[in-house]
PDB file of C-alpha atoms in Angstrom:
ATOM      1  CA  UNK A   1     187.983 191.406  35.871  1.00 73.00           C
ATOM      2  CA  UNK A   2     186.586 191.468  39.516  1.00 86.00           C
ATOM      3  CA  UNK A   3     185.655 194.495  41.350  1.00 88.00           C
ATOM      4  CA  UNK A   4     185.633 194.642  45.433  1.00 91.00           C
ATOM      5  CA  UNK A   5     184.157 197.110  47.874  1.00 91.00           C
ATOM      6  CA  UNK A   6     186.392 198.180  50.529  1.00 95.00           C
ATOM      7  CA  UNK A   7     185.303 196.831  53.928  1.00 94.00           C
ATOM      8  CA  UNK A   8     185.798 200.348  55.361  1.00 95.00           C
ATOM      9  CA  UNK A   9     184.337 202.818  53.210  1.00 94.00           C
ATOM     10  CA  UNK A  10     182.488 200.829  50.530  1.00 89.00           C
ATOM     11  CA  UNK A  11     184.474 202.439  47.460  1.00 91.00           C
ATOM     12  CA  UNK A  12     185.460 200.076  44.380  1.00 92.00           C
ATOM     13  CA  UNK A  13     188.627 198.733  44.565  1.00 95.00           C
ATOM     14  CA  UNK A  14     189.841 198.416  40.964  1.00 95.00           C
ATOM     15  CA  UNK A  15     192.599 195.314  40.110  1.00 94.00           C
ATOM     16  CA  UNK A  16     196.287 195.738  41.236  1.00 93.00           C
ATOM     17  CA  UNK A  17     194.987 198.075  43.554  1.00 94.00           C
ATOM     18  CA  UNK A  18     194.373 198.361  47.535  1.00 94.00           C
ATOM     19  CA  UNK A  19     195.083 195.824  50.432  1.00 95.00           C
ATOM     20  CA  UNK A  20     193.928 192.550  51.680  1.00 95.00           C
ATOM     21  CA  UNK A  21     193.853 191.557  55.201  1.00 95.00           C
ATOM     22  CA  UNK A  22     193.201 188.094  56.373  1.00 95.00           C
ATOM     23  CA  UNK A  23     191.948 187.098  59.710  1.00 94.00           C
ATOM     24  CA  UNK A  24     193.088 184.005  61.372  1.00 95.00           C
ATOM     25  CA  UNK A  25     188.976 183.086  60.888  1.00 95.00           C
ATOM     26  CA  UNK A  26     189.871 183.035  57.553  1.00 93.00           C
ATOM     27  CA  UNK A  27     187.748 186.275  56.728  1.00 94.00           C
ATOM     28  CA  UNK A  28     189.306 188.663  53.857  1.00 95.00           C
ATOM     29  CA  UNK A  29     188.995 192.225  54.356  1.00 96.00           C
ATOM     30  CA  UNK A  30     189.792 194.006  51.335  1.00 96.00           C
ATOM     31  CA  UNK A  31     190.738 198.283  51.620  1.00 97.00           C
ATOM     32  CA  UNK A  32     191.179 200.272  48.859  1.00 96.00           C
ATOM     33  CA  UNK A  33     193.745 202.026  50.525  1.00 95.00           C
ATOM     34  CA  UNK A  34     196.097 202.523  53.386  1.00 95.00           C
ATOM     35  CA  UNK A  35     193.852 205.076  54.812  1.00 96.00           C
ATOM     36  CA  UNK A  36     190.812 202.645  55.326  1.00 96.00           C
ATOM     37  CA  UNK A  37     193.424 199.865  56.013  1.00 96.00           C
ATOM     38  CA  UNK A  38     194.941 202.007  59.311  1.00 96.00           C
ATOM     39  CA  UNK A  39     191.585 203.181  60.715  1.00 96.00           C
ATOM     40  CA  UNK A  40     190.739 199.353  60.429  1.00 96.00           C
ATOM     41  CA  UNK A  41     193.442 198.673  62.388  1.00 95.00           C
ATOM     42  CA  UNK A  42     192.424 201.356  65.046  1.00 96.00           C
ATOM     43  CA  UNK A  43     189.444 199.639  65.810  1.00 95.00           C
ATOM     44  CA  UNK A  44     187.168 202.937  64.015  1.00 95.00           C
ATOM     45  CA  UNK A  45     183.230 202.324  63.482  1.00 95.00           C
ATOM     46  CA  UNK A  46     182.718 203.545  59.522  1.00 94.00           C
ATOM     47  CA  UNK A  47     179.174 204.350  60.550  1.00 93.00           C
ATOM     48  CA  UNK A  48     181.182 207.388  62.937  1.00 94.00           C
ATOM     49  CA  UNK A  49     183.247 208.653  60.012  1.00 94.00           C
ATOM     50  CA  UNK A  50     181.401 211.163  58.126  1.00 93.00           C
ATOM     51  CA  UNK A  51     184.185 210.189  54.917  1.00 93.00           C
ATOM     52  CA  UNK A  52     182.194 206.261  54.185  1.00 93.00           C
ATOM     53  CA  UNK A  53     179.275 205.421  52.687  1.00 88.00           C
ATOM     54  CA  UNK A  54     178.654 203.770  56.131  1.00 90.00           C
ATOM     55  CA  UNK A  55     178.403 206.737  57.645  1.00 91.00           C
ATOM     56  CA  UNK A  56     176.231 208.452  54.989  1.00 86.00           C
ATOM     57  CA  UNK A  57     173.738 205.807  54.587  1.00 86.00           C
ATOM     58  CA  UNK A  58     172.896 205.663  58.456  1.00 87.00           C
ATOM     59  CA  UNK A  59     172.346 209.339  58.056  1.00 86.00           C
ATOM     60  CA  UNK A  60     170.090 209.167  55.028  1.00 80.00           C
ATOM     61  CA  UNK A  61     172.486 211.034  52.966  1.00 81.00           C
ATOM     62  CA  UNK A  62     172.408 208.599  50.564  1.00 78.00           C
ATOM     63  CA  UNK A  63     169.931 205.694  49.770  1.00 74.00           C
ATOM     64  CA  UNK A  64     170.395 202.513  51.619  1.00 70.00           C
ATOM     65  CA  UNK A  65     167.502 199.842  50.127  1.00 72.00           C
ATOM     66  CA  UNK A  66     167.027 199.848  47.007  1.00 72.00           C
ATOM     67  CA  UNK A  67     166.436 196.882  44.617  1.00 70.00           C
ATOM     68  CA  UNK A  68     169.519 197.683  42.608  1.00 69.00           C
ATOM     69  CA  UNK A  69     171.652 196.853  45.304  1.00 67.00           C
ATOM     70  CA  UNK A  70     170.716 193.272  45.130  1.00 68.00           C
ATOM     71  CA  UNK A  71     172.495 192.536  41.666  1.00 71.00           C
ATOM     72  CA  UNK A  72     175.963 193.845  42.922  1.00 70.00           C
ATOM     73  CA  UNK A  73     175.729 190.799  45.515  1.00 69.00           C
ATOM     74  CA  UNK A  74     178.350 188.411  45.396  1.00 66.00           C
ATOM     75  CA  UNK A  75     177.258 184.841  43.829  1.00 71.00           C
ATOM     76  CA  UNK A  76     179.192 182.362  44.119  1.00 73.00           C
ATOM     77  CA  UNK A  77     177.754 179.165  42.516  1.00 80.00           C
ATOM     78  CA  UNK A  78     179.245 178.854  38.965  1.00 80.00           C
ATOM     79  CA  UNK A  79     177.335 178.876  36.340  1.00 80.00           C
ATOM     80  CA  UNK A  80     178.883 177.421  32.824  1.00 86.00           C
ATOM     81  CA  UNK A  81     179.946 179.590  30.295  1.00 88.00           C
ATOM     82  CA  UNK A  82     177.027 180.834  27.618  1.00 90.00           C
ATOM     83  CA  UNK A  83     177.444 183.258  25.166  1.00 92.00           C
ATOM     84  CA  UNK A  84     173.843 184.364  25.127  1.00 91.00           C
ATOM     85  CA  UNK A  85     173.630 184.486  29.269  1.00 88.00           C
ATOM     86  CA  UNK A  86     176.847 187.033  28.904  1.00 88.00           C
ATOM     87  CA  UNK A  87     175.449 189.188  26.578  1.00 91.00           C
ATOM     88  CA  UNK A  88     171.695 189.316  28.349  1.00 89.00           C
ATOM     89  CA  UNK A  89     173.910 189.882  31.371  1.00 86.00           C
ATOM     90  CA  UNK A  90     175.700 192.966  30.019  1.00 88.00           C
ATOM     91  CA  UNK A  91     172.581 194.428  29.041  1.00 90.00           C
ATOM     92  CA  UNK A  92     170.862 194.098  31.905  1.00 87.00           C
ATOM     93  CA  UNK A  93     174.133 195.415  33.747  1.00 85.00           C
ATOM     94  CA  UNK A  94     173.430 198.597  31.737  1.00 90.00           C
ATOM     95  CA  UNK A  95     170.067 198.916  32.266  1.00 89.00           C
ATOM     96  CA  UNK A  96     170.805 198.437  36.239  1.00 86.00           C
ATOM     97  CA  UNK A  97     173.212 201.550  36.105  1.00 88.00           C
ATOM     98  CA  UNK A  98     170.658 203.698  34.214  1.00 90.00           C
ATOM     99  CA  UNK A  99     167.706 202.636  36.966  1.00 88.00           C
ATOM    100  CA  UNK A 100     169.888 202.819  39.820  1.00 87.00           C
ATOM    101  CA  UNK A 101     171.286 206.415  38.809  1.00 89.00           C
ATOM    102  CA  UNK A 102     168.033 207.772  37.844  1.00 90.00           C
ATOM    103  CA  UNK A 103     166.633 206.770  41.365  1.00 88.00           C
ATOM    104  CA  UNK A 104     169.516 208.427  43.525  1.00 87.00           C
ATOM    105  CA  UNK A 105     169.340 211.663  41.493  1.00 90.00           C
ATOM    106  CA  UNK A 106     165.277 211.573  42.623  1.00 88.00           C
ATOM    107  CA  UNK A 107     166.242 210.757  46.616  1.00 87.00           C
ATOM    108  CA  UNK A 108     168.723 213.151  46.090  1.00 88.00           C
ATOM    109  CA  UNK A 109     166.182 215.575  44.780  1.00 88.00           C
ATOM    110  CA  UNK A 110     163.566 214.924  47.473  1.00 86.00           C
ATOM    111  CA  UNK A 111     166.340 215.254  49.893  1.00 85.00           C
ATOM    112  CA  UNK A 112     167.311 218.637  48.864  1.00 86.00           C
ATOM    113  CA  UNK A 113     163.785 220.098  48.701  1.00 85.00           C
ATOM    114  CA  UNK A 114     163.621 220.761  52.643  1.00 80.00           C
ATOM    115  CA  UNK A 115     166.867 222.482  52.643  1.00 84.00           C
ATOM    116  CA  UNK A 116     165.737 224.756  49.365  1.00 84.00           C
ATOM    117  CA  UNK A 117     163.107 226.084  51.255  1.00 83.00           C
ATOM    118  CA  UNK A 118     165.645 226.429  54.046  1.00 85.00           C
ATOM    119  CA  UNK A 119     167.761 228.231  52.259  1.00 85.00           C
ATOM    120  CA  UNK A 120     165.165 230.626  50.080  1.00 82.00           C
ATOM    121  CA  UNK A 121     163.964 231.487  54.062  1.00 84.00           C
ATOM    122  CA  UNK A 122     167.605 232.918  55.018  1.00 86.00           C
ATOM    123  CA  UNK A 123     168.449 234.562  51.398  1.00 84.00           C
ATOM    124  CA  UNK A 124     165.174 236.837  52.017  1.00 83.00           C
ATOM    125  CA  UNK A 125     166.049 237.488  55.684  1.00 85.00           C
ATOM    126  CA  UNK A 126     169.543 238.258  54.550  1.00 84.00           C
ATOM    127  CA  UNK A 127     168.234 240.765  51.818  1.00 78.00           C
ATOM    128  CA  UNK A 128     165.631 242.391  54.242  1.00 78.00           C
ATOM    129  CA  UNK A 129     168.250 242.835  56.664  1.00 81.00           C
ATOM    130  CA  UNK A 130     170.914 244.585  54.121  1.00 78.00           C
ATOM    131  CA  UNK A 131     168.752 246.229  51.440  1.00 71.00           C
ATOM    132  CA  UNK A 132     170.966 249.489  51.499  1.00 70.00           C
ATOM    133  CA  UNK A 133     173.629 247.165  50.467  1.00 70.00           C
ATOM    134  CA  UNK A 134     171.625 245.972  47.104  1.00 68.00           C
ATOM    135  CA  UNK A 135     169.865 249.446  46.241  1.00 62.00           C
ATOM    136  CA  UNK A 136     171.109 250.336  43.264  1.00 63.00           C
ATOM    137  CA  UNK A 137     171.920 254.631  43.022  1.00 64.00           C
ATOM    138  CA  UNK A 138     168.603 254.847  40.962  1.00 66.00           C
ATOM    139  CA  UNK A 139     166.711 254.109  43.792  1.00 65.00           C
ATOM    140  CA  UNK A 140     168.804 255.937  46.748  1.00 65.00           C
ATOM    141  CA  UNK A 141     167.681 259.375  44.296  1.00 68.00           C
ATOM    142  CA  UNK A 142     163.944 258.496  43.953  1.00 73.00           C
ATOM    143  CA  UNK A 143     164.661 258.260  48.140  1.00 74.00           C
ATOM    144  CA  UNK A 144     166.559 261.129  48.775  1.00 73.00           C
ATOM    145  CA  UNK A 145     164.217 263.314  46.244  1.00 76.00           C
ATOM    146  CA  UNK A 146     161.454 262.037  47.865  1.00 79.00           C
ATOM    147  CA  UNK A 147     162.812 262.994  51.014  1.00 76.00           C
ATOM    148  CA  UNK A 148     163.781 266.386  49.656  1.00 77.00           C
ATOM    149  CA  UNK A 149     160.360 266.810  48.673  1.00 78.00           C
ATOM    150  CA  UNK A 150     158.636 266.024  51.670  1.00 78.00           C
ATOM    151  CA  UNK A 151     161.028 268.742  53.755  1.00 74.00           C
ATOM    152  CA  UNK A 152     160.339 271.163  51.139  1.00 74.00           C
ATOM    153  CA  UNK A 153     156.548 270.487  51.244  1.00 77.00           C
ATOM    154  CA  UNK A 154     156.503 271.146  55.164  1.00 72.00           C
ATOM    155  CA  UNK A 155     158.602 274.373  54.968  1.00 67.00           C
ATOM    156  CA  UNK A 156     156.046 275.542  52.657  1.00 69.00           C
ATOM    157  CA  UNK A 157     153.352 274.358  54.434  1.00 69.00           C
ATOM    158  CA  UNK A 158     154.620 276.685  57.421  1.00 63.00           C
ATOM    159  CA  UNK A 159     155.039 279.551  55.653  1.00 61.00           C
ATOM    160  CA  UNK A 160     152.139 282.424  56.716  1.00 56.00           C
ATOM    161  CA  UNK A 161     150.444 283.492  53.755  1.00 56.00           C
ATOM    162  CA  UNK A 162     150.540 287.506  53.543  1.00 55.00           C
ATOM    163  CA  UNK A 163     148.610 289.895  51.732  1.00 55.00           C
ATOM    164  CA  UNK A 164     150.544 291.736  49.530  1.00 56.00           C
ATOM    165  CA  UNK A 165     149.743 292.916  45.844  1.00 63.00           C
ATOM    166  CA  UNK A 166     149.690 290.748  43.077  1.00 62.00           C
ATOM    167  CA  UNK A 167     153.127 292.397  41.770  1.00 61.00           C
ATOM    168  CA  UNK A 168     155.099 291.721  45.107  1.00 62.00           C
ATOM    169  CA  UNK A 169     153.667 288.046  44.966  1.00 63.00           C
ATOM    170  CA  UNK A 170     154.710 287.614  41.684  1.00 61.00           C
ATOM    171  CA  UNK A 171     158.301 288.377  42.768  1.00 59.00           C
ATOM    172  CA  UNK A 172     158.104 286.530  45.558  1.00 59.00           C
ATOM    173  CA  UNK A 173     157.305 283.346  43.466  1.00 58.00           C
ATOM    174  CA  UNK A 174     160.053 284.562  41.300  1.00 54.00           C
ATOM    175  CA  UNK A 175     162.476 284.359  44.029  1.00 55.00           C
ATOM    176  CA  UNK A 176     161.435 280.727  45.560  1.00 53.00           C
ATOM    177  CA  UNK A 177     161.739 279.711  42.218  1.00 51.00           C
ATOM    178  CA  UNK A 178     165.369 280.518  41.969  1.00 53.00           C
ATOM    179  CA  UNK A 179     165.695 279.269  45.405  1.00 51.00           C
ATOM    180  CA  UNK A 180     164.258 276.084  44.762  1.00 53.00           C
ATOM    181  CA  UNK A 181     166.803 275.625  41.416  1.00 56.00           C
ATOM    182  CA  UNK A 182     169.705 276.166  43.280  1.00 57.00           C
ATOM    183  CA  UNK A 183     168.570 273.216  45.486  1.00 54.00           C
ATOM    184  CA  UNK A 184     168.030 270.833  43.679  1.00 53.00           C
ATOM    185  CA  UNK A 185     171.154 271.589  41.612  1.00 55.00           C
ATOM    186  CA  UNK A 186     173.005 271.340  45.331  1.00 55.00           C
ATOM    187  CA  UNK A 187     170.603 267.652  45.452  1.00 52.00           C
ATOM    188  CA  UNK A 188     171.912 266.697  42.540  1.00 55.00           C
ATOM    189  CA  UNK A 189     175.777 267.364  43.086  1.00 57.00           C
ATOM    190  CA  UNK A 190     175.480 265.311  46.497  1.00 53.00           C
ATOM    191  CA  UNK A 191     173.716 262.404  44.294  1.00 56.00           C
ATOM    192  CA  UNK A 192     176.386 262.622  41.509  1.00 55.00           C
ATOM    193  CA  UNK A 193     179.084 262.243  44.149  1.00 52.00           C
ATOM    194  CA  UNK A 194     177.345 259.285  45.945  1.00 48.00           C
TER     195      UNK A 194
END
């Protein structure tokens, strides 16, 4: 069972699948389908089409020399049948898959390492720019207390001490005291409905 690459986009073509086209050179151009086969036709450069491995390989999306790539190469001087050569050849087949996987998952990996940073940049901007948005309401109270307490600090801070006796003072204390209850209880309503 023979595999081909489509001349267009470098997929496998599978048996009883895709189209040939042969040149009056005598050049077969195999497509694995109509798709590739049409944009052929139109004259397209792969290498333009983001869609081929043409195209991603001229980019450096994907890797494009590589030792690996050199067993998938046509032969085409026969060799006689051998039972031992197939089965040496169908291990080494395997072991070419493993090597050749394991090395795009690293390019892929050193690829991606640029745009992580990239990325980890932006999330933080994002987050300092919309931290209201992620605040949970535990931390808007510790804010607006704060805040609360700050106000209340100043109003007491402008407050003119009088001299009075130590029994109007004591009701006077009394009374901020009740004051100062009733608003926090108002604090926490407006908290409670947030």
């Amino acid at each position: 069972m023979r595999l081909y690459k489509c001349w267009f986009c470098s997929s496998t073509i599978y048996p009883g699948h895709g189209v040939a086209f042969i040149r009056n050179d005598a050049t077969i151009f195999r497509f694995c389908r109509s798709k590739c086969h049409k944009n052929f036709k139109m004259k397209r450069n792969p290498r333009k089409l983001p869609w081929t491995k043409a195209f991603r390989t001229t980019r450096g999306k994907e890797m494009a020399m590589d030792s690996t790539f050199d067993f998938e190469r046509k032969r085409n001087v026969p060799i006689r049948y051998n039972r031992d050569i197939v089965e040496a050849t169908l291990r080494a087949i395997k072991k070419i898959d493993e090597v050749r996987v394991a090395r795009a998952k690293r390019f892929y990996a050193n690829r991606m390492k640029a745009f992580r940073k990239m990325d980890r940049a932006k999330e933080e901007e994002e987050i300092r720019k919309n931290i209201e948005l992620i605040a949970g309401p535990a931390s808007l109270q510790r804010e607006i207390i704060a805040q609360t307490q700050r106000v209340t600090d100043e109003l007491h801070e402008n407050e003119k001490p009088r001299k009075t006796t130590a029994r109007a003072a004591e009701a006077r204390r009394m009374n901020e005291d009740d004051d100062d209850d009733d608003f926090l209880f108002f604090l926490y309503s407006v908290i409670a409905a947030v």
